[in-house]
Short mmCIF file of C-alpha atoms in Angstrom, two decimals:
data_model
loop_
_atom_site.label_atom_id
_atom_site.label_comp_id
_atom_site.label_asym_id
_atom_site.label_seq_id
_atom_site.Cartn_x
_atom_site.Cartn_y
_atom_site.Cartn_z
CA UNK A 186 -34.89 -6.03 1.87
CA UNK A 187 -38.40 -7.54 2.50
CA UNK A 188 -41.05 -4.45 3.67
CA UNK A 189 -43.78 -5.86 5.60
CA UNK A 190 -45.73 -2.59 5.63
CA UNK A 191 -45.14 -2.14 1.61
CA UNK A 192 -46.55 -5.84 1.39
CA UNK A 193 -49.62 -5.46 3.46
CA UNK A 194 -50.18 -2.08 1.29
CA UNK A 195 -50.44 -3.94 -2.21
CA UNK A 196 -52.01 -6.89 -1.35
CA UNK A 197 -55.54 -5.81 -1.86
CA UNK A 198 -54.45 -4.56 -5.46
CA UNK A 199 -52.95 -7.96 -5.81
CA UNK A 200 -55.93 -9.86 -4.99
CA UNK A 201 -57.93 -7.99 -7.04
CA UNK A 202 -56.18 -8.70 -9.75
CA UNK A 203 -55.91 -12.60 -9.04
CA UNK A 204 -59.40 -12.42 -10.00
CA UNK A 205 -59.12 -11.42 -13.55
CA UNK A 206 -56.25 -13.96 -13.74
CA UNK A 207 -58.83 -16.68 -12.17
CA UNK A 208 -61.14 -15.40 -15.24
CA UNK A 209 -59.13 -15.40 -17.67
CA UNK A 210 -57.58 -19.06 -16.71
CA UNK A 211 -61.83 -20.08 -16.50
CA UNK A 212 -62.80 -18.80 -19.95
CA UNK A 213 -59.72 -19.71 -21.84
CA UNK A 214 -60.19 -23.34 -20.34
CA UNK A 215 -63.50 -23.63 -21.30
CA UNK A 216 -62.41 -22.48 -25.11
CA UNK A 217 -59.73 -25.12 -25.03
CA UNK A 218 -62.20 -27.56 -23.80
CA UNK A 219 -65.13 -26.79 -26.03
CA UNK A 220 -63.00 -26.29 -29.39
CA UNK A 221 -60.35 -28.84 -28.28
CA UNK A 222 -63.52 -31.67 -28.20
CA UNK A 223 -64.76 -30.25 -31.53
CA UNK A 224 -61.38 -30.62 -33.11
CA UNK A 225 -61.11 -34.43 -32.03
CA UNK A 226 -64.58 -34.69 -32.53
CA UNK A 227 -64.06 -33.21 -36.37
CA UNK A 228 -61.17 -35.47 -37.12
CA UNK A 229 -63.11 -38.71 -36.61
CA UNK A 230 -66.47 -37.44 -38.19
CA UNK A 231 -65.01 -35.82 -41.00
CA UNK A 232 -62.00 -37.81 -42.57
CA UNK A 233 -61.10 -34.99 -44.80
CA UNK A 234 -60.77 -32.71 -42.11
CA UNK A 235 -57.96 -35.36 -40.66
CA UNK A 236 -54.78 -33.73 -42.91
CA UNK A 237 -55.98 -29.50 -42.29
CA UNK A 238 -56.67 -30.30 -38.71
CA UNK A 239 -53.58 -31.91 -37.71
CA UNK A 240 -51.81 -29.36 -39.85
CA UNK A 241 -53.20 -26.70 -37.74
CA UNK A 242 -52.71 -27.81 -34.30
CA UNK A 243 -48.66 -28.56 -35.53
CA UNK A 244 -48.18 -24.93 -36.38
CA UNK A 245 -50.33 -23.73 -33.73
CA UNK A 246 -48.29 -25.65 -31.03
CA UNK A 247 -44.79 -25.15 -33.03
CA UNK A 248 -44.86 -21.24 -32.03
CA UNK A 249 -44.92 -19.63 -29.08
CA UNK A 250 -47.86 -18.50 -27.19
CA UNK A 251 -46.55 -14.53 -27.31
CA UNK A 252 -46.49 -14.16 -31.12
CA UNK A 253 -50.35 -15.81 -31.36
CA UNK A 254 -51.31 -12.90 -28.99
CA UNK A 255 -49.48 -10.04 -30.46
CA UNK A 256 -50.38 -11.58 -33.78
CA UNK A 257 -54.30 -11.40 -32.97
CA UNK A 258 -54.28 -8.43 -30.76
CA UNK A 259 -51.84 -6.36 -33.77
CA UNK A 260 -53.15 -8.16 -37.05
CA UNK A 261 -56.60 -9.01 -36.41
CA UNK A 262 -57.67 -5.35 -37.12
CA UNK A 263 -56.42 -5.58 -40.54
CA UNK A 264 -58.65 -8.41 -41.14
CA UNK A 265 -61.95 -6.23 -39.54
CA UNK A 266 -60.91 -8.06 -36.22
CA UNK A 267 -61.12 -5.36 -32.91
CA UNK A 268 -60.88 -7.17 -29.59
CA UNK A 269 -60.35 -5.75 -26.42
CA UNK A 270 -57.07 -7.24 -24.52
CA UNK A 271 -58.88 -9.54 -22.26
CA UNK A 272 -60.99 -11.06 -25.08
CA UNK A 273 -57.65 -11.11 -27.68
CA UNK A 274 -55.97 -12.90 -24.29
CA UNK A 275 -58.54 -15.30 -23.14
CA UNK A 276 -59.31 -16.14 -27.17
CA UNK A 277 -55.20 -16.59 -27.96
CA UNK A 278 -54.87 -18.83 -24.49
CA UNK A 279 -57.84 -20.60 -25.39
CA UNK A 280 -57.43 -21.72 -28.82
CA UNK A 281 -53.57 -22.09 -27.80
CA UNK A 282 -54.56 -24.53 -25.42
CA UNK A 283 -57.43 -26.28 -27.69
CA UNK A 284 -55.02 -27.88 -29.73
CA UNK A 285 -52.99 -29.73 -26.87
CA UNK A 286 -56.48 -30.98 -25.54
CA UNK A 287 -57.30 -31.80 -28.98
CA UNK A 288 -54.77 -34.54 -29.05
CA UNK A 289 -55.49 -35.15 -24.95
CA UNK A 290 -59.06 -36.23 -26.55
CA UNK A 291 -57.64 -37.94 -29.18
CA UNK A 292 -55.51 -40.39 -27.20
CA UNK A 293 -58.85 -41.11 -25.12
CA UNK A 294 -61.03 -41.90 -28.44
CA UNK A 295 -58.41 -44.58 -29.43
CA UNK A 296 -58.42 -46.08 -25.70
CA UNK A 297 -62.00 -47.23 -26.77
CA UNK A 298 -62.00 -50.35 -27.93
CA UNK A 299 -62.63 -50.96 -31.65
CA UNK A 300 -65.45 -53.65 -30.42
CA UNK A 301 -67.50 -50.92 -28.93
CA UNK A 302 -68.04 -48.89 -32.39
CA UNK A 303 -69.26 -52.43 -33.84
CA UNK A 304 -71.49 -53.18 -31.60
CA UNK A 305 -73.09 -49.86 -32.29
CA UNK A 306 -73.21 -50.44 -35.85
CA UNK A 307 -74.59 -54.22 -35.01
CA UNK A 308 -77.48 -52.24 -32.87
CA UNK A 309 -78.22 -49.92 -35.99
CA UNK A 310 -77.24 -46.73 -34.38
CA UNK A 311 -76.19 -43.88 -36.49
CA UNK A 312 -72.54 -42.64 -36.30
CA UNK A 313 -73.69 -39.50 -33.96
CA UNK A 314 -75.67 -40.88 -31.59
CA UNK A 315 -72.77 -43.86 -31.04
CA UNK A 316 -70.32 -40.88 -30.39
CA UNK A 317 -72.39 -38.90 -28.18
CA UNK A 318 -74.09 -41.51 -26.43
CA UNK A 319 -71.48 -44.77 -26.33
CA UNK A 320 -68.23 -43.29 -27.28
CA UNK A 321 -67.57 -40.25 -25.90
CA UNK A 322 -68.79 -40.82 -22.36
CA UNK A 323 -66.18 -43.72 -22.55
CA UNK A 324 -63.19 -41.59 -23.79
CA UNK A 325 -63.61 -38.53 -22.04
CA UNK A 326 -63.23 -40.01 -17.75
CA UNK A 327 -59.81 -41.53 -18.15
CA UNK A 328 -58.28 -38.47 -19.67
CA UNK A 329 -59.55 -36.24 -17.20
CA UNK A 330 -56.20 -35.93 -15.20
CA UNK A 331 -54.38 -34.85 -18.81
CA UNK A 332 -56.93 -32.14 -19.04
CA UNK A 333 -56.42 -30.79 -15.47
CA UNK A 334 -52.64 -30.74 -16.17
CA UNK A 335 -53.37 -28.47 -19.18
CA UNK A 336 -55.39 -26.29 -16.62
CA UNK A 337 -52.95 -26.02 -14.59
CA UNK A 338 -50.41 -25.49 -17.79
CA UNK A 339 -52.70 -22.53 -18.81
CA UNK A 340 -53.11 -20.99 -15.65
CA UNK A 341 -49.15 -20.62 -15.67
CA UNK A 342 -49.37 -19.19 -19.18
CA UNK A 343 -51.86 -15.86 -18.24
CA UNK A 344 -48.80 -13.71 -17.41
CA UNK A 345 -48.13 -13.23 -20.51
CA UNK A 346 -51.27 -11.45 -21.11
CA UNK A 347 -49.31 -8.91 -19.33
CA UNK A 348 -47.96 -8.22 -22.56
CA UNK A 349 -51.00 -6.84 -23.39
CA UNK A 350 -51.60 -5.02 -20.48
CA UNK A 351 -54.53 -7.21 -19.70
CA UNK A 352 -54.54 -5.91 -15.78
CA UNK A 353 -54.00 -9.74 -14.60
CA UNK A 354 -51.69 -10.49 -11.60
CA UNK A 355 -48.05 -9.88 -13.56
CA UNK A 356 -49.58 -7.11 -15.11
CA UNK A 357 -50.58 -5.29 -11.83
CA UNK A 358 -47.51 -6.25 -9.97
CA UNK A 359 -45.55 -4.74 -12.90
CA UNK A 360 -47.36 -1.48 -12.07
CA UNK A 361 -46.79 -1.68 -9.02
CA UNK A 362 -43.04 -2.25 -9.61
CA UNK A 363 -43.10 0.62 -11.72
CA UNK A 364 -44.62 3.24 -9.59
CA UNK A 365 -42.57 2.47 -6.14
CA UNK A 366 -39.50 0.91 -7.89
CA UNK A 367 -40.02 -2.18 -5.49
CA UNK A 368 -40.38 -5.32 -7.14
CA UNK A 369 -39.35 -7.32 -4.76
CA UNK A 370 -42.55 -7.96 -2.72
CA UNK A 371 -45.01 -7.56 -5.79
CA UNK A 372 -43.60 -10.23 -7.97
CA UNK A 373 -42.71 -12.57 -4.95
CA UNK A 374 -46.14 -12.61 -4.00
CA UNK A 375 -47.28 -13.50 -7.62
CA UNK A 376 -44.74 -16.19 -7.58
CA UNK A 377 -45.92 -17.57 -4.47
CA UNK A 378 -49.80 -17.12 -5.25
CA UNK A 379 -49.08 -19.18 -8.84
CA UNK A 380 -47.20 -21.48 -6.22
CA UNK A 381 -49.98 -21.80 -3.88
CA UNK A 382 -52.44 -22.35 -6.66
CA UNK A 383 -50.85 -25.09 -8.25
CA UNK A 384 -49.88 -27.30 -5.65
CA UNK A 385 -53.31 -27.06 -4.74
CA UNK A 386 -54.50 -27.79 -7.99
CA UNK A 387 -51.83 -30.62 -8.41
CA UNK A 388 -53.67 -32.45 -5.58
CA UNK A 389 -56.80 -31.84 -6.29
CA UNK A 390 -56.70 -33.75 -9.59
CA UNK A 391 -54.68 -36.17 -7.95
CA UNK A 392 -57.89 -37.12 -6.13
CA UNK A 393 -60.01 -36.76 -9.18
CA UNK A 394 -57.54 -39.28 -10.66
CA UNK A 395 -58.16 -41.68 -7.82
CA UNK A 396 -61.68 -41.35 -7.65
CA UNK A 397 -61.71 -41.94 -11.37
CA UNK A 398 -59.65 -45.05 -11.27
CA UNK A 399 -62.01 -46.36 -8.66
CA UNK A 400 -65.15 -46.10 -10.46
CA UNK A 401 -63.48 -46.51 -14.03
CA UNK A 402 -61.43 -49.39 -13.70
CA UNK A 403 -62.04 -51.48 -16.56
CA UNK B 661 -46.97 -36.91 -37.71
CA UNK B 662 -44.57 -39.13 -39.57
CA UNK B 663 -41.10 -38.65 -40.56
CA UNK B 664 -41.49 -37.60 -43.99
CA UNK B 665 -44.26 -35.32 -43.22
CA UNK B 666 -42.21 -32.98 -41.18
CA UNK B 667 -39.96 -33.46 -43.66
CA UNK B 668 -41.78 -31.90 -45.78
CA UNK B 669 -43.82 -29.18 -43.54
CA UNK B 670 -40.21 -27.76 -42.83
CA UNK B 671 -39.20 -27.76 -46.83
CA UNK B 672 -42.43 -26.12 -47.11
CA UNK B 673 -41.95 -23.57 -44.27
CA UNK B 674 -38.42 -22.90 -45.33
CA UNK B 675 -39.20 -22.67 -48.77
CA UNK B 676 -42.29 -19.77 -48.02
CA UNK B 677 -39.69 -17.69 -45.42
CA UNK B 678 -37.11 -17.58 -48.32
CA UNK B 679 -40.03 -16.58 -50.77
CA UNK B 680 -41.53 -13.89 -48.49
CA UNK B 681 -38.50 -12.46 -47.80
CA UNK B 682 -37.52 -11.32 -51.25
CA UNK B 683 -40.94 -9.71 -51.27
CA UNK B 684 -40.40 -6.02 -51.45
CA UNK B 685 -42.92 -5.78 -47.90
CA UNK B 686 -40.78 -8.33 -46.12
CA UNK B 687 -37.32 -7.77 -47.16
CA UNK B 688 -36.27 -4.22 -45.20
CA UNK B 689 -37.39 -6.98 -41.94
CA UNK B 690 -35.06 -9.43 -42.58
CA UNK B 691 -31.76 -8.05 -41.13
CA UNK B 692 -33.29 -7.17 -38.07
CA UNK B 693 -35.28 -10.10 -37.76
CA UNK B 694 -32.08 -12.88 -38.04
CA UNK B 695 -30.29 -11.11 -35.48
CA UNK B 696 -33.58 -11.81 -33.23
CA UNK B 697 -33.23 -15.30 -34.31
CA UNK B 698 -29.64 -15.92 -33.80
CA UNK B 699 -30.47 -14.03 -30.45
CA UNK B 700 -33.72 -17.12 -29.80
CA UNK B 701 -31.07 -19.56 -31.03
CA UNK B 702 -28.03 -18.73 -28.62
CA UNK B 703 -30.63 -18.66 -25.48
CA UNK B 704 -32.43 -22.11 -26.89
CA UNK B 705 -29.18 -23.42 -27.38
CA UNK B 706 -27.42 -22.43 -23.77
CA UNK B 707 -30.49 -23.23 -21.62
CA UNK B 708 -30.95 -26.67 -23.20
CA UNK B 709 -27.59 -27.62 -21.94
CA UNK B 710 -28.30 -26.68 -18.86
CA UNK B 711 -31.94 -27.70 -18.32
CA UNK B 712 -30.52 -31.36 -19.40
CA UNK B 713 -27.34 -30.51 -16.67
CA UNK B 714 -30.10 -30.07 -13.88
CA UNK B 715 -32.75 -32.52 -15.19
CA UNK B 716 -30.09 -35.19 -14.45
CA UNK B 717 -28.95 -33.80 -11.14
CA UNK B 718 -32.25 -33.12 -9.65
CA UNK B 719 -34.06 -36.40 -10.94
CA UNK B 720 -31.24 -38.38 -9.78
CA UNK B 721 -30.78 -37.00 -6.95
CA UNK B 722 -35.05 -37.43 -6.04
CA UNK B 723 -34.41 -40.90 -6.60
CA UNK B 724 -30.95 -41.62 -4.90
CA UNK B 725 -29.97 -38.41 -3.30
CA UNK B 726 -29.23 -38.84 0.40
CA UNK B 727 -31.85 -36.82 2.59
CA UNK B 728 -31.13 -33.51 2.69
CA UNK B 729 -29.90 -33.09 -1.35
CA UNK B 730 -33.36 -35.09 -1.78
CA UNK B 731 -35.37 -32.42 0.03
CA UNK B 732 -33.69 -29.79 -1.71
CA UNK B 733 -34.44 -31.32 -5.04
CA UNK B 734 -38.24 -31.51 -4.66
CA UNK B 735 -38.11 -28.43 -3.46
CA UNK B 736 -36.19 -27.27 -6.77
CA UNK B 737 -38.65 -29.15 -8.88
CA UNK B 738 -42.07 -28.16 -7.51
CA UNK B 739 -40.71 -24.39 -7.28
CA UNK B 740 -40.04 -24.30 -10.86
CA UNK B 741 -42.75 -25.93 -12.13
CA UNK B 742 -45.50 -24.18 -9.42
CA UNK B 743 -44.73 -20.82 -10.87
CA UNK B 744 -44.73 -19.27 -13.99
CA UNK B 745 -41.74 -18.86 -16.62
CA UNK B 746 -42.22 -15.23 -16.70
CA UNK B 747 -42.65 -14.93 -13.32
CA UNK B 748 -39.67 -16.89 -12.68
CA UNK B 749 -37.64 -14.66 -15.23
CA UNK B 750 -38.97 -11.79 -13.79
CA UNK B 751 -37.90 -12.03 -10.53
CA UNK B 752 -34.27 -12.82 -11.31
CA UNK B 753 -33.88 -10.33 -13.15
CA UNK B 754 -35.53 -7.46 -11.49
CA UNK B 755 -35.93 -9.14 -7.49
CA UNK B 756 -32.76 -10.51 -7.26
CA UNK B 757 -30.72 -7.08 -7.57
CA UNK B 758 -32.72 -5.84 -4.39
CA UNK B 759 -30.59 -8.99 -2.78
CA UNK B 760 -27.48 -7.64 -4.13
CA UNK B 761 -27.36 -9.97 -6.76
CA UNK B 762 -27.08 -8.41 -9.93
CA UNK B 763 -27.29 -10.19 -13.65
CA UNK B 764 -27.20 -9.77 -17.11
CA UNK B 765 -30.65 -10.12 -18.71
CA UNK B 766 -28.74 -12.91 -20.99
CA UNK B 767 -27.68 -14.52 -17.84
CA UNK B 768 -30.95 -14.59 -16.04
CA UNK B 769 -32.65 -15.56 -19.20
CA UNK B 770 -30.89 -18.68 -19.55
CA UNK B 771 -30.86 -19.30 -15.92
CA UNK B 772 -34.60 -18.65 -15.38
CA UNK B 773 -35.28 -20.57 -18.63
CA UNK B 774 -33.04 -23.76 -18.33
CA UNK B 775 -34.06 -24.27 -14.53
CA UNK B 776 -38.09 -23.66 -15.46
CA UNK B 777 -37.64 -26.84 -18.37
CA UNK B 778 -35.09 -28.41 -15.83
CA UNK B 779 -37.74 -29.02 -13.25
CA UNK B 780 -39.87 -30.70 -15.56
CA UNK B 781 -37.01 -32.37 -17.01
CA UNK B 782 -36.25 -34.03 -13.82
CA UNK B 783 -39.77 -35.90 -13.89
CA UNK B 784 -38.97 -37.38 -17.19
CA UNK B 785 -35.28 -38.71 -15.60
CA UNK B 786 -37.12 -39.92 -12.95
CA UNK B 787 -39.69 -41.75 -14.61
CA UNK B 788 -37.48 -43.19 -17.30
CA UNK B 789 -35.29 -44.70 -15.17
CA UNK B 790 -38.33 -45.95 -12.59
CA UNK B 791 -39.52 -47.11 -15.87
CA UNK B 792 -36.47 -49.61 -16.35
CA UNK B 793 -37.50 -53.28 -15.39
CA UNK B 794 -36.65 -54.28 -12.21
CA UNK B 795 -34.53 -57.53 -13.47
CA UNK B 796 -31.87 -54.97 -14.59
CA UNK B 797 -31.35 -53.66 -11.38
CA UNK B 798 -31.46 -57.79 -9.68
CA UNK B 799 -28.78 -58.54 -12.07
CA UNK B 800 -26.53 -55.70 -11.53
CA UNK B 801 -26.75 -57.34 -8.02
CA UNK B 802 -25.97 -60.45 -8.99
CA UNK B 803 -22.69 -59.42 -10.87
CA UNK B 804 -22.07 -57.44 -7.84
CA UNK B 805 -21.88 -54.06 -8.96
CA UNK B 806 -21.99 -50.85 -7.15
CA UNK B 807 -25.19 -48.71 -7.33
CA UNK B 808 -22.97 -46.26 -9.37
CA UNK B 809 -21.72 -48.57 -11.67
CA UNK B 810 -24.87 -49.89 -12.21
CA UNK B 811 -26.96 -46.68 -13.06
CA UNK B 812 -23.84 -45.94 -15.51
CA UNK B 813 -23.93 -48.67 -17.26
CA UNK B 814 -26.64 -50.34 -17.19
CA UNK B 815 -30.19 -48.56 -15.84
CA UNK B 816 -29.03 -44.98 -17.82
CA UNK B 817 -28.56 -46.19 -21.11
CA UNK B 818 -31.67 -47.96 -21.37
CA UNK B 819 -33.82 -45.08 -19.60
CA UNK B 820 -32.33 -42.80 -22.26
CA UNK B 821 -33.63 -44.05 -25.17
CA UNK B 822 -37.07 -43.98 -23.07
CA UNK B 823 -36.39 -40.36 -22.14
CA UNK B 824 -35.92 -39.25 -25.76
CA UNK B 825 -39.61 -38.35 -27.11
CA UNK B 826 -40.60 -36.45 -23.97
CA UNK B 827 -37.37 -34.37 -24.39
CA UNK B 828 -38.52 -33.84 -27.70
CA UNK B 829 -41.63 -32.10 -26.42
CA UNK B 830 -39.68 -30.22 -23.69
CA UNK B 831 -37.08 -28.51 -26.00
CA UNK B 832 -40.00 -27.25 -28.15
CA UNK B 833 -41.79 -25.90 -25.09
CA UNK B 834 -38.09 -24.54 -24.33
CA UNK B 835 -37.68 -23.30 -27.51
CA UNK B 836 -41.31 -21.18 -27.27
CA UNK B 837 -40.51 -20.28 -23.93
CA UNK B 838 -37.86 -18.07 -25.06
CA UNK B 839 -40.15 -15.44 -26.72
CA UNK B 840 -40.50 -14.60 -22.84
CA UNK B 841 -37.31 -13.00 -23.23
CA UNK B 842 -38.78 -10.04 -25.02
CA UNK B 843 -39.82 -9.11 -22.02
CA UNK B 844 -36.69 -8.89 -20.01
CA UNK B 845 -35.38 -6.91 -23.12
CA UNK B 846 -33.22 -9.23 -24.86
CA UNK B 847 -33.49 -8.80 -28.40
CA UNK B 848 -34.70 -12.05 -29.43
CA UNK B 849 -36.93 -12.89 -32.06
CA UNK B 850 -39.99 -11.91 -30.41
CA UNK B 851 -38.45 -8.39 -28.86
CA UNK B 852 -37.59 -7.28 -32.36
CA UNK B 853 -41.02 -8.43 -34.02
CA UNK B 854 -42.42 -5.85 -31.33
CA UNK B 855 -39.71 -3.24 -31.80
CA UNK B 856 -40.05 -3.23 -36.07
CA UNK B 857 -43.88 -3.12 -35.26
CA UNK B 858 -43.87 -0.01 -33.45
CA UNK B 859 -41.58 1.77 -35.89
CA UNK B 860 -42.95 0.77 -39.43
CA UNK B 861 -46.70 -0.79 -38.46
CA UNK B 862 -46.55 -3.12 -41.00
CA UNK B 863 -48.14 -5.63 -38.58
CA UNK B 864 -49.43 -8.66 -40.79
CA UNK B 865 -45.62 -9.01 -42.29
CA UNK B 866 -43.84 -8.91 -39.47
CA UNK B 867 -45.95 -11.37 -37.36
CA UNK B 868 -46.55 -13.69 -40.20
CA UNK B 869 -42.65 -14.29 -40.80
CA UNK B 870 -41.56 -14.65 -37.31
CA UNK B 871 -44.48 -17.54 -36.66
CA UNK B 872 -42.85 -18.97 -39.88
CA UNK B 873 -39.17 -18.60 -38.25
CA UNK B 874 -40.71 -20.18 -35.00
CA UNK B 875 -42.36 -23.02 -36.91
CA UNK B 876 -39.09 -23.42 -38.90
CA UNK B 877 -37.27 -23.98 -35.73
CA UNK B 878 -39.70 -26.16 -33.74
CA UNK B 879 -40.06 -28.47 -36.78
CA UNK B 880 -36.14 -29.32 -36.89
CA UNK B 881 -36.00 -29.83 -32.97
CA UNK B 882 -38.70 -32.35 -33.76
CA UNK B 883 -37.07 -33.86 -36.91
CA UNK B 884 -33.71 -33.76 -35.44
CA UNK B 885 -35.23 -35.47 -31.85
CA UNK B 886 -37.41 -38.14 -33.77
CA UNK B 887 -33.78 -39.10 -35.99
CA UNK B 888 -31.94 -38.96 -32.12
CA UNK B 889 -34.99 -41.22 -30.94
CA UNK B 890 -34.49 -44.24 -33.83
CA UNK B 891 -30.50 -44.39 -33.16
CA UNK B 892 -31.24 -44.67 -28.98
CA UNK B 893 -33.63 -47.37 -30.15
CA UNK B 894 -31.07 -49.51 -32.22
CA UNK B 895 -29.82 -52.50 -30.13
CA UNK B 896 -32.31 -52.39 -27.58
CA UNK B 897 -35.16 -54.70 -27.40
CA UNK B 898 -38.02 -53.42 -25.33
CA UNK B 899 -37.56 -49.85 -26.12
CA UNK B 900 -40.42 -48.03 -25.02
CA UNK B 901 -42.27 -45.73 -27.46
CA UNK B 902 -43.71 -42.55 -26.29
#
């Protein structure tokens, strides 16, 4: 049932590929991140942009993750749009994932307390320089935990990049599978390595939480 | 977003699929494309019963269970939420026959699907009902009441109506999660988007009306949760909101 030999034989392959999923999980994350902040960022600068911006992030988290990909990796040459798989992956995970920290960032710009934007108008600073330099670095350390759980959410989600035959971890144990019609020991092994991974990960931003509580506490 | 604006996102969503699909483009997809989504509905529908069925069990049991039951709940609920859905659905459907266990791709689908929104069900079962004050469970003391009895009647019902907007958000994840499907080849939505793609290319069409169906279908989970969520509220005074 379970080949140690067979085992030993793809795990090199395996690891290999762990590293594009590492990648992928890296650059997607710091999409969400970056275009998640501007979103947020958007919605209080620009009032206007309040209705089309929460529109978008509605019907971008109403639909699965699968469609956005095959939509931008089939439709986006239509539109003059040629991506390679990884790029169409890590850009479809990415903005995917913007729009859940959008709202992650939201909830931590209304944790700030109203008193803290009038005292920056009472000390005559202009509206960017009291989000960038009073606002944000209040809103941003207590919803640090939220944004690790949408790492580790995202990390889960590369698989199905597989659709796309980005050669990530799934991918490459589907091959596998393929070739030597054993997929026991390939996909095992992924399920344990996306095991492995998030436990870790699960701890290590239950520290982060801690440590932030300690120094935050308000 | 409010009530009435989902209201009327999904008018407007239902409104543009009915539109589109009397377009001369869109209308040779639209056979194929309900049988996907009565396919997406039928796994939604199946593996939301039983992701609630083993929410309860396993959340409970982390809580109450006696030692061993407790064990094997965590390990239940950090397996399923560790690893990924397609993973998960993956190797039930194609590992699991090398064990001499062989299922149906329906089967494993809804399986793989409910226990993967089960596990993080369970977390929301426990936390609702850790969230309930601690008076409730003095006084069910007091009036000398069984631990049973107690979580029946009186620690349940009010951790429900907490539990209610977080199941909101799970059954859309649920619902999304079943475009995985595809991939075990079930003809859901997402399995004959692909399939129509291949044979007619008309990529932009296709796509475009399945994200509509999708959308469609999210927005009424969230309608129909966010009605479910003011009735659980009615009659009890320090409902929490989400």
């Amino acid at each position: 049932m379970w080949d140690w030999a067979f085992t030993l034989e793809i795990l090199p392959a395996l690891a290999r590929a762990a590293v594009i999923t590492v990648e992928v999980t890296i650059l997607g994350f710091l999409i969400a991140l970056t275009l998640g902040l501007a979103l947020a960022v958007c919605r209080i600068a620009l009032p206007w942009t309040r209705l089309p911006i929460s529109l978008l992030v509605e019907l971008i988290r109403s639909t699965p993750l699968l469609i956005q990909i095959f939509f931008l990796y089939f439709v986006g040459p239509s539109f003059g749009l040629t991506l390679d798989a990884m790029t169409t992956g890590v850009l479809a995970v990415g903005v995917h994932y913007a729009t859940y920290c959008s709202e992650v960032y939201r909830a931590g710009f209304e944790s700030v307390p109203r008193g803290q934007w009038e005292a920056s108008v009472a000390l005559n600073l202009g509206r960017a320089t009291t989000l960038r330099d009073v606002i944000i670095p209040q809103a941003i350390p207590p919803v640090v935990p939220a944004l690790g759980n949408y790492l580790v959410a995202l990390f889960k989600e590369t698989p199905l990049l597989s659709a796309i035959a980005v050669l990530e971890l799934m991918q490459t144990a589907k091959i596998i599978g393929s070739q030597t019609f054993r997929y026991t020991e390939p996909i095992t092994l992924v399920g344990l390595f996306f095991l492995a991974m998030s436990l870790v990960s699960a701890w290590a931003i239950r520290r982060v939480e801690a440590g932030i509580n300690r120094r935050y506490r308000r | 977003m409010g009530l009435r604006a989902l209201a009327v996102l999904l008018t407007l969503t239902l409104a543009t699929i009915l539109y589109l699909s009397r377009l001369e483009d869109f209308r040779i997809f639209v056979p194929g494309l309900a049988q996907g989504a009565l396919m997406t509905l039928r796994i939604t529908a199946a593996a939301a019963v039983l992701a609630v069925l083993a929410a309860i069990t396993a959340g409970l049991l982390k809580l109450y269970g006696p030692a061993p039951l407790r064990w094997l709940a965590v390990a239940y609920i950090e397996v399923f939420r560790g690893t990924s859905a397609l993973v998960q659905l993956f190797w039930l459907y194609f590992v699991l026959p090398g064990f001499g266990i062989t299922i149906e791709a329906y089967t494993a689908a809804v399986i793989g699907i409910g226990l993967n929104i089960g596990a993080y069900g369970a977390e929301v079962v426990r936390g609702a009902v850790v969230s309930v004050a601690r008076g409730q469970w003095e006084a069910t003391v007091a009036l000398n009441m069984t631990r049973a009895q107690a979580l029946r009647r009186i620690i349940l019902p009010q951790a429900f109506a907490a539990m209610i907007p977080p199941w909101g958000n799970l059954l859309i994840e649920l619902l999304k999660t079943t475009a995985l499907v595809s991939m075990i080849t079930l003809g859901d939505l997402a399995f004959r988007a692909q399939q129509m793609n291949q044979t007619t290319m008309k990529t932009a069409q296709i796509f475009t009306l399945v994200l509509l169906v999708y959308l469609a279908m999210s927005l009424t989970v969230t309608l129909g949760m966010r009605l479910l969520e003011r009735r659980a509220a009615r009659g009890i005074l320090h409902a929490r909101a989400a």
